[in-house]
Amino acid sequence: QVQLVESGGGLVQAGGSLRLSCVASGSIFSINAMAWYRQVLGKQRELVASLTSIGRTNYADSVKGRFTIARDNAKNTVYLQMNSLKPEDTAVYYCNADIRTHRGSSDYWGQGTQVTVSS
């Protein structure tokens, strides 16, 4: 069984920084793409940033230049460094990973971590 566990959320003032972490554990053969999504209550979940196993990144236009996604393959961990935070970044942030196990490849999600940016 595979689990994704996020940490690092919290309350921060506008202009501040936070670093989210997500650790994948379980019977993992390999991890392909890893990504961060966010969701505001009543709105659709949106992609924030993604990172493939070969290092290709993709960012939402709203976070380009402020957020950086990175991963530590040895630790099965993906990070999201968030700088110059704005109140509109307030959301629940979810980790997502495409993971291969003995059953094949599947999409996995973490439980989410709340990020609140005060003005």
mmCIF file of N, CA and C in Angstrom:
data_model
loop_
_atom_site.group_PDB
_atom_site.id
_atom_site.type_symbol
_atom_site.label_atom_id
_atom_site.label_comp_id
_atom_site.label_asym_id
_atom_site.label_seq_id
_atom_site.Cartn_x
_atom_site.Cartn_y
_atom_site.Cartn_z
ATOM 1 N N GLN A 1 0.844 -1.191 0.000
ATOM 2 C CA GLN A 1 0.000 0.000 0.000
ATOM 3 C C GLN A 1 0.881 1.243 0.000
ATOM 4 N N VAL A 2 0.490 2.231 -0.797
ATOM 5 C CA VAL A 2 1.266 3.458 -0.937
ATOM 6 C C VAL A 2 0.554 4.590 -0.216
ATOM 7 N N GLN A 3 1.348 5.402 0.464
ATOM 8 C CA GLN A 3 0.814 6.596 1.127
ATOM 9 C C GLN A 3 1.631 7.814 0.745
ATOM 10 N N LEU A 4 0.955 8.943 0.606
ATOM 11 C CA LEU A 4 1.606 10.239 0.430
ATOM 12 C C LEU A 4 1.220 11.090 1.635
ATOM 13 N N VAL A 5 2.211 11.638 2.311
ATOM 14 C CA VAL A 5 1.951 12.446 3.496
ATOM 15 C C VAL A 5 2.597 13.816 3.311
ATOM 16 N N GLU A 6 1.754 14.849 3.338
ATOM 17 C CA GLU A 6 2.238 16.223 3.184
ATOM 18 C C GLU A 6 2.501 16.845 4.551
ATOM 19 N N SER A 7 3.362 17.833 4.563
ATOM 20 C CA SER A 7 3.619 18.633 5.754
ATOM 21 C C SER A 7 4.118 20.001 5.323
ATOM 22 N N GLY A 8 4.110 20.942 6.262
ATOM 23 C CA GLY A 8 4.693 22.253 5.992
ATOM 24 C C GLY A 8 3.697 23.375 5.794
ATOM 25 N N GLY A 9 2.412 23.056 5.771
ATOM 26 C CA GLY A 9 1.423 24.115 5.623
ATOM 27 C C GLY A 9 1.326 24.951 6.888
ATOM 28 N N GLY A 10 0.554 26.033 6.781
ATOM 29 C CA GLY A 10 0.378 26.886 7.944
ATOM 30 C C GLY A 10 -0.120 28.253 7.569
ATOM 31 N N LEU A 11 -0.008 29.173 8.532
ATOM 32 C CA LEU A 11 -0.445 30.551 8.356
ATOM 33 C C LEU A 11 0.780 31.437 8.180
ATOM 34 N N VAL A 12 0.749 32.268 7.154
ATOM 35 C CA VAL A 12 1.871 33.159 6.891
ATOM 36 C C VAL A 12 1.333 34.492 6.382
ATOM 37 N N GLN A 13 2.083 35.550 6.630
ATOM 38 C CA GLN A 13 1.684 36.862 6.122
ATOM 39 C C GLN A 13 2.040 36.996 4.648
ATOM 40 N N ALA A 14 1.314 37.848 3.969
ATOM 41 C CA ALA A 14 1.617 38.118 2.567
ATOM 42 C C ALA A 14 3.074 38.554 2.424
ATOM 43 N N GLY A 15 3.724 38.013 1.396
ATOM 44 C CA GLY A 15 5.135 38.284 1.186
ATOM 45 C C GLY A 15 6.053 37.268 1.819
ATOM 46 N N GLY A 16 5.498 36.420 2.667
ATOM 47 C CA GLY A 16 6.286 35.416 3.356
ATOM 48 C C GLY A 16 6.507 34.165 2.521
ATOM 49 N N SER A 17 7.123 33.167 3.151
ATOM 50 C CA SER A 17 7.475 31.919 2.467
ATOM 51 C C SER A 17 7.045 30.712 3.283
ATOM 52 N N LEU A 18 6.792 29.639 2.581
ATOM 53 C CA LEU A 18 6.540 28.331 3.185
ATOM 54 C C LEU A 18 7.160 27.270 2.300
ATOM 55 N N ARG A 19 7.515 26.161 2.912
ATOM 56 C CA ARG A 19 8.036 25.026 2.148
ATOM 57 C C ARG A 19 7.208 23.808 2.490
ATOM 58 N N LEU A 20 6.546 23.271 1.487
ATOM 59 C CA LEU A 20 5.762 22.055 1.655
ATOM 60 C C LEU A 20 6.613 20.840 1.301
ATOM 61 N N SER A 21 6.360 19.755 2.020
ATOM 62 C CA SER A 21 7.032 18.492 1.738
ATOM 63 C C SER A 21 5.988 17.398 1.584
ATOM 64 N N CYS A 22 6.316 16.405 0.784
ATOM 65 C CA CYS A 22 5.434 15.254 0.602
ATOM 66 C C CYS A 22 6.306 14.012 0.460
ATOM 67 N N VAL A 23 6.075 13.068 1.358
ATOM 68 C CA VAL A 23 6.849 11.829 1.348
ATOM 69 C C VAL A 23 5.967 10.674 0.911
ATOM 70 N N ALA A 24 6.462 9.917 -0.044
ATOM 71 C CA ALA A 24 5.762 8.714 -0.498
ATOM 72 C C ALA A 24 6.380 7.504 0.182
ATOM 73 N N SER A 25 5.518 6.613 0.673
ATOM 74 C CA SER A 25 6.014 5.414 1.343
ATOM 75 C C SER A 25 5.169 4.220 0.929
ATOM 76 N N GLY A 26 5.740 3.032 1.150
ATOM 77 C CA GLY A 26 5.034 1.812 0.798
ATOM 78 C C GLY A 26 5.840 0.974 -0.168
ATOM 79 N N SER A 27 5.164 0.055 -0.821
ATOM 80 C CA SER A 27 5.824 -0.870 -1.752
ATOM 81 C C SER A 27 5.967 -0.210 -3.125
ATOM 82 N N ILE A 28 6.953 0.653 -3.211
ATOM 83 C CA ILE A 28 7.147 1.483 -4.410
ATOM 84 C C ILE A 28 8.267 0.915 -5.266
ATOM 85 N N PHE A 29 7.960 0.678 -6.539
ATOM 86 C CA PHE A 29 9.004 0.276 -7.480
ATOM 87 C C PHE A 29 9.700 1.515 -8.034
ATOM 88 N N SER A 30 8.911 2.481 -8.482
ATOM 89 C CA SER A 30 9.460 3.720 -9.018
ATOM 90 C C SER A 30 8.392 4.803 -8.992
ATOM 91 N N ILE A 31 8.851 6.048 -9.037
ATOM 92 C CA ILE A 31 7.937 7.192 -9.060
ATOM 93 C C ILE A 31 8.185 7.970 -10.335
ATOM 94 N N ASN A 32 7.154 8.191 -11.094
ATOM 95 C CA ASN A 32 7.265 8.975 -12.319
ATOM 96 C C ASN A 32 7.069 10.457 -11.979
ATOM 97 N N ALA A 33 6.052 11.069 -12.490
ATOM 98 C CA ALA A 33 5.841 12.483 -12.200
ATOM 99 C C ALA A 33 5.331 12.684 -10.783
ATOM 100 N N MET A 34 5.717 13.800 -10.182
ATOM 101 C CA MET A 34 5.185 14.236 -8.902
ATOM 102 C C MET A 34 4.700 15.660 -9.081
ATOM 103 N N ALA A 35 3.665 16.016 -8.325
ATOM 104 C CA ALA A 35 3.069 17.323 -8.557
ATOM 105 C C ALA A 35 2.393 17.843 -7.301
ATOM 106 N N TRP A 36 2.134 19.121 -7.322
ATOM 107 C CA TRP A 36 1.348 19.781 -6.282
ATOM 108 C C TRP A 36 0.115 20.409 -6.945
ATOM 109 N N TYR A 37 -1.015 20.199 -6.308
ATOM 110 C CA TYR A 37 -2.270 20.826 -6.711
ATOM 111 C C TYR A 37 -2.784 21.640 -5.530
ATOM 112 N N ARG A 38 -3.740 22.498 -5.793
ATOM 113 C CA ARG A 38 -4.388 23.219 -4.700
ATOM 114 C C ARG A 38 -5.876 23.381 -5.007
ATOM 115 N N GLN A 39 -6.615 23.540 -3.923
ATOM 116 C CA GLN A 39 -8.058 23.654 -4.078
ATOM 117 C C GLN A 39 -8.621 24.609 -3.044
ATOM 118 N N VAL A 40 -9.432 25.521 -3.518
ATOM 119 C CA VAL A 40 -10.187 26.422 -2.658
ATOM 120 C C VAL A 40 -11.599 25.885 -2.565
ATOM 121 N N LEU A 41 -12.188 25.976 -1.401
ATOM 122 C CA LEU A 41 -13.537 25.448 -1.175
ATOM 123 C C LEU A 41 -14.496 25.996 -2.222
ATOM 124 N N GLY A 42 -15.179 25.087 -2.885
ATOM 125 C CA GLY A 42 -16.149 25.490 -3.888
ATOM 126 C C GLY A 42 -15.587 25.647 -5.292
ATOM 127 N N LYS A 43 -14.269 25.457 -5.427
ATOM 128 C CA LYS A 43 -13.638 25.582 -6.738
ATOM 129 C C LYS A 43 -12.954 24.279 -7.115
ATOM 130 N N GLN A 44 -12.612 24.165 -8.393
ATOM 131 C CA GLN A 44 -11.946 22.954 -8.865
ATOM 132 C C GLN A 44 -10.499 22.915 -8.393
ATOM 133 N N ARG A 45 -9.996 21.708 -8.219
ATOM 134 C CA ARG A 45 -8.599 21.536 -7.889
ATOM 135 C C ARG A 45 -7.767 21.923 -9.111
ATOM 136 N N GLU A 46 -6.688 22.676 -8.880
ATOM 137 C CA GLU A 46 -5.860 23.142 -9.984
ATOM 138 C C GLU A 46 -4.406 22.738 -9.791
ATOM 139 N N LEU A 47 -3.736 22.503 -10.917
ATOM 140 C CA LEU A 47 -2.318 22.170 -10.883
ATOM 141 C C LEU A 47 -1.512 23.409 -10.517
ATOM 142 N N VAL A 48 -0.612 23.249 -9.561
ATOM 143 C CA VAL A 48 0.306 24.318 -9.182
ATOM 144 C C VAL A 48 1.655 24.118 -9.865
ATOM 145 N N ALA A 49 2.201 22.912 -9.727
ATOM 146 C CA ALA A 49 3.507 22.629 -10.316
ATOM 147 C C ALA A 49 3.672 21.128 -10.444
ATOM 148 N N SER A 50 4.422 20.718 -11.459
ATOM 149 C CA SER A 50 4.710 19.294 -11.635
ATOM 150 C C SER A 50 6.170 19.116 -12.018
ATOM 151 N N LEU A 51 6.667 17.903 -11.759
ATOM 152 C CA LEU A 51 8.071 17.599 -12.019
ATOM 153 C C LEU A 51 8.177 16.148 -12.439
ATOM 154 N N THR A 52 8.694 15.911 -13.632
ATOM 155 C CA THR A 52 8.823 14.539 -14.118
ATOM 156 C C THR A 52 10.079 13.887 -13.551
ATOM 157 N N SER A 53 10.211 12.603 -13.789
ATOM 158 C CA SER A 53 11.364 11.854 -13.283
ATOM 159 C C SER A 53 12.665 12.285 -13.962
ATOM 160 N N ILE A 54 12.538 12.965 -15.114
ATOM 161 C CA ILE A 54 13.743 13.421 -15.809
ATOM 162 C C ILE A 54 13.951 14.921 -15.616
ATOM 163 N N GLY A 55 13.207 15.504 -14.694
ATOM 164 C CA GLY A 55 13.471 16.885 -14.317
ATOM 165 C C GLY A 55 12.703 17.960 -15.055
ATOM 166 N N ARG A 56 11.725 17.579 -15.850
ATOM 167 C CA ARG A 56 10.945 18.577 -16.589
ATOM 168 C C ARG A 56 9.887 19.174 -15.663
ATOM 169 N N THR A 57 9.834 20.477 -15.584
ATOM 170 C CA THR A 57 8.889 21.148 -14.701
ATOM 171 C C THR A 57 7.799 21.874 -15.486
ATOM 172 N N ASN A 58 6.699 22.068 -14.788
ATOM 173 C CA ASN A 58 5.591 22.832 -15.349
ATOM 174 C C ASN A 58 4.947 23.585 -14.193
ATOM 175 N N TYR A 59 4.679 24.877 -14.403
ATOM 176 C CA TYR A 59 4.104 25.700 -13.350
ATOM 177 C C TYR A 59 2.847 26.404 -13.849
ATOM 178 N N ALA A 60 1.904 26.596 -12.942
ATOM 179 C CA ALA A 60 0.763 27.450 -13.255
ATOM 180 C C ALA A 60 1.281 28.869 -13.451
ATOM 181 N N ASP A 61 0.671 29.609 -14.353
ATOM 182 C CA ASP A 61 1.121 30.968 -14.623
ATOM 183 C C ASP A 61 1.096 31.827 -13.363
ATOM 184 N N SER A 62 0.141 31.570 -12.488
ATOM 185 C CA SER A 62 -0.035 32.397 -11.296
ATOM 186 C C SER A 62 1.094 32.240 -10.280
ATOM 187 N N VAL A 63 1.901 31.188 -10.407
ATOM 188 C CA VAL A 63 2.965 30.951 -9.421
ATOM 189 C C VAL A 63 4.361 31.016 -10.026
ATOM 190 N N LYS A 64 4.448 31.186 -11.338
ATOM 191 C CA LYS A 64 5.761 31.225 -11.985
ATOM 192 C C LYS A 64 6.610 32.347 -11.404
ATOM 193 N N GLY A 65 7.860 32.009 -11.099
ATOM 194 C CA GLY A 65 8.776 32.996 -10.537
ATOM 195 C C GLY A 65 8.695 33.110 -9.027
ATOM 196 N N ARG A 66 7.673 32.490 -8.416
ATOM 197 C CA ARG A 66 7.518 32.560 -6.963
ATOM 198 C C ARG A 66 7.647 31.178 -6.304
ATOM 199 N N PHE A 67 7.167 30.151 -6.988
ATOM 200 C CA PHE A 67 7.194 28.788 -6.441
ATOM 201 C C PHE A 67 8.222 27.949 -7.180
ATOM 202 N N THR A 68 8.820 27.010 -6.449
ATOM 203 C CA THR A 68 9.772 26.084 -7.054
ATOM 204 C C THR A 68 9.489 24.677 -6.566
ATOM 205 N N ILE A 69 9.350 23.762 -7.512
ATOM 206 C CA ILE A 69 9.155 22.355 -7.172
ATOM 207 C C ILE A 69 10.483 21.623 -7.311
ATOM 208 N N ALA A 70 10.715 20.706 -6.382
ATOM 209 C CA ALA A 70 11.953 19.924 -6.417
ATOM 210 C C ALA A 70 11.664 18.557 -5.810
ATOM 211 N N ARG A 71 12.526 17.602 -6.097
ATOM 212 C CA ARG A 71 12.316 16.274 -5.534
ATOM 213 C C ARG A 71 13.639 15.655 -5.129
ATOM 214 N N ASP A 72 13.553 14.782 -4.134
ATOM 215 C CA ASP A 72 14.694 13.992 -3.686
ATOM 216 C C ASP A 72 14.308 12.545 -3.941
ATOM 217 N N ASN A 73 14.810 11.978 -5.018
ATOM 218 C CA ASN A 73 14.413 10.628 -5.403
ATOM 219 C C ASN A 73 14.832 9.585 -4.380
ATOM 220 N N ALA A 74 15.947 9.805 -3.729
ATOM 221 C CA ALA A 74 16.417 8.840 -2.729
ATOM 222 C C ALA A 74 15.471 8.777 -1.535
ATOM 223 N N LYS A 75 14.769 9.874 -1.298
ATOM 224 C CA LYS A 75 13.851 9.935 -0.153
ATOM 225 C C LYS A 75 12.390 9.843 -0.578
ATOM 226 N N ASN A 76 12.137 9.647 -1.869
ATOM 227 C CA ASN A 76 10.758 9.621 -2.387
ATOM 228 C C ASN A 76 9.973 10.834 -1.922
ATOM 229 N N THR A 77 10.594 11.974 -2.011
ATOM 230 C CA THR A 77 10.019 13.208 -1.474
ATOM 231 C C THR A 77 9.974 14.288 -2.543
ATOM 232 N N VAL A 78 8.883 15.039 -2.534
ATOM 233 C CA VAL A 78 8.761 16.202 -3.400
ATOM 234 C C VAL A 78 8.508 17.420 -2.515
ATOM 235 N N TYR A 79 9.090 18.538 -2.912
ATOM 236 C CA TYR A 79 8.977 19.776 -2.147
ATOM 237 C C TYR A 79 8.323 20.862 -3.008
ATOM 238 N N LEU A 80 7.729 21.820 -2.329
ATOM 239 C CA LEU A 80 7.253 23.015 -3.004
ATOM 240 C C LEU A 80 7.679 24.213 -2.173
ATOM 241 N N GLN A 81 8.656 24.946 -2.678
ATOM 242 C CA GLN A 81 9.103 26.167 -2.028
ATOM 243 C C GLN A 81 8.237 27.310 -2.540
ATOM 244 N N MET A 82 7.554 27.965 -1.623
ATOM 245 C CA MET A 82 6.631 29.035 -1.999
ATOM 246 C C MET A 82 7.135 30.347 -1.400
ATOM 247 N N ASN A 83 7.499 31.267 -2.267
ATOM 248 C CA ASN A 83 7.986 32.584 -1.852
ATOM 249 C C ASN A 83 7.020 33.666 -2.315
ATOM 250 N N SER A 84 7.167 34.833 -1.730
ATOM 251 C CA SER A 84 6.320 35.989 -2.091
ATOM 252 C C SER A 84 4.846 35.598 -2.109
ATOM 253 N N LEU A 85 4.429 34.949 -1.057
ATOM 254 C CA LEU A 85 3.059 34.436 -1.003
ATOM 255 C C LEU A 85 2.041 35.568 -1.002
ATOM 256 N N LYS A 86 0.908 35.299 -1.637
ATOM 257 C CA LYS A 86 -0.183 36.251 -1.750
ATOM 258 C C LYS A 86 -1.447 35.666 -1.120
ATOM 259 N N PRO A 87 -2.364 36.505 -0.686
ATOM 260 C CA PRO A 87 -3.615 35.969 -0.112
ATOM 261 C C PRO A 87 -4.338 35.013 -1.065
ATOM 262 N N GLU A 88 -4.211 35.225 -2.358
ATOM 263 C CA GLU A 88 -4.881 34.340 -3.315
ATOM 264 C C GLU A 88 -4.215 32.965 -3.428
ATOM 265 N N ASP A 89 -3.080 32.779 -2.768
ATOM 266 C CA ASP A 89 -2.467 31.450 -2.701
ATOM 267 C C ASP A 89 -3.096 30.592 -1.609
ATOM 268 N N THR A 90 -3.966 31.173 -0.815
ATOM 269 C CA THR A 90 -4.634 30.429 0.245
ATOM 270 C C THR A 90 -5.455 29.291 -0.342
ATOM 271 N N ALA A 91 -5.206 28.077 0.136
ATOM 272 C CA ALA A 91 -5.884 26.894 -0.389
ATOM 273 C C ALA A 91 -5.409 25.674 0.398
ATOM 274 N N VAL A 92 -6.049 24.556 0.136
ATOM 275 C CA VAL A 92 -5.514 23.274 0.590
ATOM 276 C C VAL A 92 -4.617 22.755 -0.534
ATOM 277 N N TYR A 93 -3.402 22.416 -0.185
ATOM 278 C CA TYR A 93 -2.419 21.947 -1.160
ATOM 279 C C TYR A 93 -2.302 20.430 -1.065
ATOM 280 N N TYR A 94 -2.387 19.786 -2.230
ATOM 281 C CA TYR A 94 -2.350 18.329 -2.304
ATOM 282 C C TYR A 94 -1.144 17.870 -3.106
ATOM 283 N N CYS A 95 -0.512 16.837 -2.604
ATOM 284 C CA CYS A 95 0.573 16.180 -3.318
ATOM 285 C C CYS A 95 -0.021 15.076 -4.193
ATOM 286 N N ASN A 96 0.555 14.919 -5.372
ATOM 287 C CA ASN A 96 0.104 13.888 -6.306
ATOM 288 C C ASN A 96 1.330 13.201 -6.903
ATOM 289 N N ALA A 97 1.235 11.901 -7.083
ATOM 290 C CA ALA A 97 2.367 11.186 -7.673
ATOM 291 C C ALA A 97 1.887 10.000 -8.504
ATOM 292 N N ASP A 98 2.576 9.786 -9.601
ATOM 293 C CA ASP A 98 2.330 8.629 -10.459
ATOM 294 C C ASP A 98 3.351 7.571 -10.041
ATOM 295 N N ILE A 99 2.875 6.527 -9.367
ATOM 296 C CA ILE A 99 3.771 5.569 -8.715
ATOM 297 C C ILE A 99 3.554 4.173 -9.276
ATOM 298 N N ARG A 100 4.668 3.500 -9.533
ATOM 299 C CA ARG A 100 4.595 2.108 -10.011
ATOM 300 C C ARG A 100 4.870 1.155 -8.855
ATOM 301 N N THR A 101 3.924 0.230 -8.676
ATOM 302 C CA THR A 101 4.075 -0.836 -7.685
ATOM 303 C C THR A 101 3.988 -2.170 -8.417
ATOM 304 N N HIS A 102 3.908 -3.264 -7.671
ATOM 305 C CA HIS A 102 3.809 -4.571 -8.305
ATOM 306 C C HIS A 102 2.487 -4.714 -9.058
ATOM 307 N N ARG A 103 1.539 -3.831 -8.790
ATOM 308 C CA ARG A 103 0.245 -3.870 -9.458
ATOM 309 C C ARG A 103 0.205 -2.974 -10.690
ATOM 310 N N GLY A 104 1.299 -2.318 -10.985
ATOM 311 C CA GLY A 104 1.323 -1.416 -12.115
ATOM 312 C C GLY A 104 1.359 0.029 -11.650
ATOM 313 N N SER A 105 1.162 0.975 -12.585
ATOM 314 C CA SER A 105 1.231 2.399 -12.262
ATOM 315 C C SER A 105 -0.138 2.959 -11.919
ATOM 316 N N SER A 106 -0.176 3.783 -10.867
ATOM 317 C CA SER A 106 -1.426 4.424 -10.451
ATOM 318 C C SER A 106 -1.133 5.823 -9.943
ATOM 319 N N ASP A 107 -2.191 6.599 -9.894
ATOM 320 C CA ASP A 107 -2.133 7.960 -9.376
ATOM 321 C C ASP A 107 -2.467 7.934 -7.885
ATOM 322 N N TYR A 108 -1.655 8.602 -7.085
ATOM 323 C CA TYR A 108 -1.898 8.654 -5.648
ATOM 324 C C TYR A 108 -1.972 10.118 -5.189
ATOM 325 N N TRP A 109 -2.764 10.328 -4.124
ATOM 326 C CA TRP A 109 -2.951 11.664 -3.575
ATOM 327 C C TRP A 109 -2.677 11.664 -2.074
ATOM 328 N N GLY A 110 -2.145 12.780 -1.600
ATOM 329 C CA GLY A 110 -2.010 12.974 -0.171
ATOM 330 C C GLY A 110 -3.317 13.498 0.404
ATOM 331 N N GLN A 111 -3.312 13.709 1.717
ATOM 332 C CA GLN A 111 -4.533 14.126 2.402
ATOM 333 C C GLN A 111 -4.732 15.642 2.351
ATOM 334 N N GLY A 112 -3.705 16.364 1.959
ATOM 335 C CA GLY A 112 -3.813 17.813 1.847
ATOM 336 C C GLY A 112 -3.260 18.530 3.066
ATOM 337 N N THR A 113 -2.732 19.720 2.831
ATOM 338 C CA THR A 113 -2.236 20.562 3.908
ATOM 339 C C THR A 113 -2.701 21.997 3.641
ATOM 340 N N GLN A 114 -3.196 22.640 4.671
ATOM 341 C CA GLN A 114 -3.778 23.974 4.523
ATOM 342 C C GLN A 114 -2.682 25.033 4.503
ATOM 343 N N VAL A 115 -2.773 25.923 3.538
ATOM 344 C CA VAL A 115 -1.913 27.104 3.469
ATOM 345 C C VAL A 115 -2.824 28.325 3.510
ATOM 346 N N THR A 116 -2.575 29.186 4.483
ATOM 347 C CA THR A 116 -3.371 30.404 4.623
ATOM 348 C C THR A 116 -2.430 31.600 4.607
ATOM 349 N N VAL A 117 -2.686 32.530 3.702
ATOM 350 C CA VAL A 117 -1.860 33.731 3.579
ATOM 351 C C VAL A 117 -2.713 34.930 3.959
ATOM 352 N N SER A 118 -2.300 35.618 5.005
ATOM 353 C CA SER A 118 -3.057 36.777 5.479
ATOM 354 C C SER A 118 -2.534 38.051 4.830
ATOM 355 N N SER A 119 -3.433 38.990 4.648
ATOM 356 C CA SER A 119 -3.047 40.252 3.986
ATOM 357 C C SER A 119 -2.593 41.283 5.002
#
